[in-house]
Coordinates of C-alpha atoms in Angstrom, one line a residue:
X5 CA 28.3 65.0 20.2
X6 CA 26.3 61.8 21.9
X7 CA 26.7 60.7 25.1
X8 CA 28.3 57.3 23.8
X9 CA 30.9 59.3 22.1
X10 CA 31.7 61.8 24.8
X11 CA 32.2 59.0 26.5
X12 CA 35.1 57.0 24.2
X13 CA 36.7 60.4 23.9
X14 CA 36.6 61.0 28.0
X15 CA 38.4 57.8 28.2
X16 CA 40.9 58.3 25.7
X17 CA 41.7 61.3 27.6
X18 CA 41.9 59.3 30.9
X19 CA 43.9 57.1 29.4
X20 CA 46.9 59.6 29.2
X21 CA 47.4 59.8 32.6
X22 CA 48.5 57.4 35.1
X23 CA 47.4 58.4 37.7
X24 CA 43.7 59.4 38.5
X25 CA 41.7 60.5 41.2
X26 CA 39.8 58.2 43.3
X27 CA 36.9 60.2 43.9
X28 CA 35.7 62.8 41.4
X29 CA 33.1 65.2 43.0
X30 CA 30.4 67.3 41.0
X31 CA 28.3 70.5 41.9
X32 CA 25.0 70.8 40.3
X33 CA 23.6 74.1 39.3
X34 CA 25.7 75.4 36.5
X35 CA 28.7 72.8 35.8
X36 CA 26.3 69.7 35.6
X37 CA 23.3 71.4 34.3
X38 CA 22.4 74.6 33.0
X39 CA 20.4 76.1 35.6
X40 CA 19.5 76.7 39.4
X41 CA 17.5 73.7 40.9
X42 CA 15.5 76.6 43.3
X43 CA 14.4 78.7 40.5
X44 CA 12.6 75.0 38.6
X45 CA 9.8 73.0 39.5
X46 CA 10.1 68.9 40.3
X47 CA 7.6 68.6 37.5
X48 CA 10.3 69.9 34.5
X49 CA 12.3 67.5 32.6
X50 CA 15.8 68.5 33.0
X51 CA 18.9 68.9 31.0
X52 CA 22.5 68.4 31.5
X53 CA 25.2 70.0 29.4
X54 CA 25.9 68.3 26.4
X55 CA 29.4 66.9 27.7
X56 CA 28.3 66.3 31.3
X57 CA 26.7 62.7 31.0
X58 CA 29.3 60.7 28.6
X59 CA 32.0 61.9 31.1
X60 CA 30.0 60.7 34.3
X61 CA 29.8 57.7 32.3
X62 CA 34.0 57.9 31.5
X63 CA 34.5 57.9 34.9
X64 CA 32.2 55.2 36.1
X65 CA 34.1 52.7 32.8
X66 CA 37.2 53.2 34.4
X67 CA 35.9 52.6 37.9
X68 CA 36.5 55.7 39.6
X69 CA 33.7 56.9 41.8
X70 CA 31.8 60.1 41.7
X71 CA 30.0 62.2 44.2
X72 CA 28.1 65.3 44.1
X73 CA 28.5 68.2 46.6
X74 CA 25.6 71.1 45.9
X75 CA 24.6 73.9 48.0
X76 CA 21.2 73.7 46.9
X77 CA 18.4 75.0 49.1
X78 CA 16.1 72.7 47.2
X79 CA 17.7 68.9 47.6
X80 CA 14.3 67.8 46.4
X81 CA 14.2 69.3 43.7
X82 CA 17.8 68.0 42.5
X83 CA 17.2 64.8 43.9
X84 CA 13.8 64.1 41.6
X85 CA 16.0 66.0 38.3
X86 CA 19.2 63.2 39.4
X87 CA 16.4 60.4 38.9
X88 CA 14.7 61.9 36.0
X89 CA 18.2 62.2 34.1
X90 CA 19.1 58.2 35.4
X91 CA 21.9 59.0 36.9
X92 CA 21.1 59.4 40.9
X93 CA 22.6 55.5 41.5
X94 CA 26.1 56.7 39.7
X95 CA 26.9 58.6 42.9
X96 CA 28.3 57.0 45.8
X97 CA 28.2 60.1 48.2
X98 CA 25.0 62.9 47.6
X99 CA 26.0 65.7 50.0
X100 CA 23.1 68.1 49.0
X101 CA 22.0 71.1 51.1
X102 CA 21.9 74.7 52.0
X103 CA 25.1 75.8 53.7
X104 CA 27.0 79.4 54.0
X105 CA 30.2 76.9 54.3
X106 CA 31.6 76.7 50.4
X107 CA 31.3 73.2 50.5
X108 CA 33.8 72.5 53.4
X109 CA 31.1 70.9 55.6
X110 CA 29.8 68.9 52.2
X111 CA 33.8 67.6 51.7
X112 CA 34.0 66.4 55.2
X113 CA 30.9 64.2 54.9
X114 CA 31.9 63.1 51.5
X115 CA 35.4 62.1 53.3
X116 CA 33.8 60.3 56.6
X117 CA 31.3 58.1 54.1
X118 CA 34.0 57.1 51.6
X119 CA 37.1 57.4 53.4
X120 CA 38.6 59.3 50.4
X121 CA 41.4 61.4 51.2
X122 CA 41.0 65.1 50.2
X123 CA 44.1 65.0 47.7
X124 CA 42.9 61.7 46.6
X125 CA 39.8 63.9 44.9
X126 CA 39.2 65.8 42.1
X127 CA 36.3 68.8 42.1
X128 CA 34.5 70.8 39.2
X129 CA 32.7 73.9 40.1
X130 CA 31.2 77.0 38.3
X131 CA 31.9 79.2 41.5
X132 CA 35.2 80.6 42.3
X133 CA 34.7 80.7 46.5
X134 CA 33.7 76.6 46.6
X135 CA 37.2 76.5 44.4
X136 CA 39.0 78.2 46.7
X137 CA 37.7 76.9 50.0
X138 CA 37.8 73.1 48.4
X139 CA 41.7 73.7 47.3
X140 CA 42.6 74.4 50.8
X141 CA 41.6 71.6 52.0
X142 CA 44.0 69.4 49.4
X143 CA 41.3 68.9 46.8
X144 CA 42.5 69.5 43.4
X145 CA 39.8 71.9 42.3
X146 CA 38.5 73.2 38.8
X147 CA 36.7 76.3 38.1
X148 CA 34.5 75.8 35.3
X149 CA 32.9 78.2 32.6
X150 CA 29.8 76.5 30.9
X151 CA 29.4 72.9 33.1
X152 CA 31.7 70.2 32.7
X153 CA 33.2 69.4 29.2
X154 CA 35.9 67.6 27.6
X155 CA 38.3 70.6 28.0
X156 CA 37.6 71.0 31.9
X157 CA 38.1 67.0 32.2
X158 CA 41.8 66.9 30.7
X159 CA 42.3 70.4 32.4
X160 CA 41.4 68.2 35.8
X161 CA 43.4 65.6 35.1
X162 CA 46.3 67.6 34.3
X163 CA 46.1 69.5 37.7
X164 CA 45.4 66.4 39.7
X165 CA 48.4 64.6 38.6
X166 CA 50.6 67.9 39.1
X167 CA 49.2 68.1 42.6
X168 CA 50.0 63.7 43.1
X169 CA 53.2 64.3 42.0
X170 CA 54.1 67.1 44.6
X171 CA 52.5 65.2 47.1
X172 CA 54.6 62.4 46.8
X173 CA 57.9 64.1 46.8
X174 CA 56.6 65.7 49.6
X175 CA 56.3 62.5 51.2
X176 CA 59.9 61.6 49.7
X177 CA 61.6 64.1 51.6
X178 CA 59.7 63.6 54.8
X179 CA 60.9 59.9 54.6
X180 CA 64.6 61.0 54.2
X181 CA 64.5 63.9 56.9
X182 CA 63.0 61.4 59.3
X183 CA 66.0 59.1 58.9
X184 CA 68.5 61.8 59.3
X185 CA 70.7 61.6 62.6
X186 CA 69.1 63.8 64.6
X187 CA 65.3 64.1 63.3
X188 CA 63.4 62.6 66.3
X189 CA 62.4 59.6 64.5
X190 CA 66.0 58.6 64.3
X191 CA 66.8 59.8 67.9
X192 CA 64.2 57.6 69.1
X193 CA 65.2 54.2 67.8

């Protein structure tokens, strides 16, 4: 399937929802392309998985941004592939570097330079510890198995909108407890 077509399809499936994320974050190694960036050389021509690029592209269409959040020892390396593949100006955060922090630290910066809030984002990953760590912090996080695909992006979406949803009734009741007699809002005025 071509990049053009991923693409249509991608934002067909965005289409469905109502509500999207405003900030869609990407690792690297394994869920944008098929490989570790340590373990290449700057001088290879890389690949993405077949899906990966038409859905960047989705999400660009539909003016959502996208970052990237990578652990990678080698930034250089990933940063001459992200050229290579024309796609490094499609990101407005790059939080690349070696960390023993699951992405927290990589989230944070991502946050302070686009003043995204965490359940505001959506974040695909091939490894199960950044998941977890990223989902504690309010991110709606996916796991996935062989890069991003069509099936991980409509998985995404579903979750994100679950999560919007329970945010915002969360909110709701908040708004009626606080004008109860007796919450402290109420007291005060």
């Amino acid at each position: 399937m071509g990049d053009e077509k991923v693409k249509n399809e991608a934002m067909e499936i965005m289409g469905l929802f109502q509500v999207l994320p405003r900030l869609v974050v990407f690792d690297l190694d394994y869920t944008l392309w098929p490989f570790y960036c340590e373990c290449r050389s700057k001088n290879e021509k890389p690949s993405m998985y077949p899906q990966a690029k038409g859905i960047l592209h989705a999400f660009k269409d539909k003016g959502v941004n996208v970052a990237i959040a990578s652990r990678s020892p080698t930034p250089d390396v990933a940063n001459t592939f992200l050229q290579k593949l024309e796609i490094k100006s499609m990101f407005v955060a790059q939080e690349i570097f070696s960390s023993w922090t699951h992405k927290t630290e990589h989230f944070q910066k991502i946050n302070r330079k686009t003043a995204v809030p965490y359940n505001e984002m959506l974040f695909f990953d091939d490894e199960n510890r950044n998941i977890q760590a990223v989902s504690k912090m309010g991110v709606t996080s996916i796991l996935v198995g062989k890069g991003v695909n069509l099936g991980a992006l409509r998985q995404g979406l579903s979750e994100f909108v679950k999560n919007s949803a329970s945010v915002e009734k969360n909110k709701e009741q908040w708004r009626k407890f606080s004008k109860e007699p007796g919450s402290s809002k109420s007291d005060a005025q």
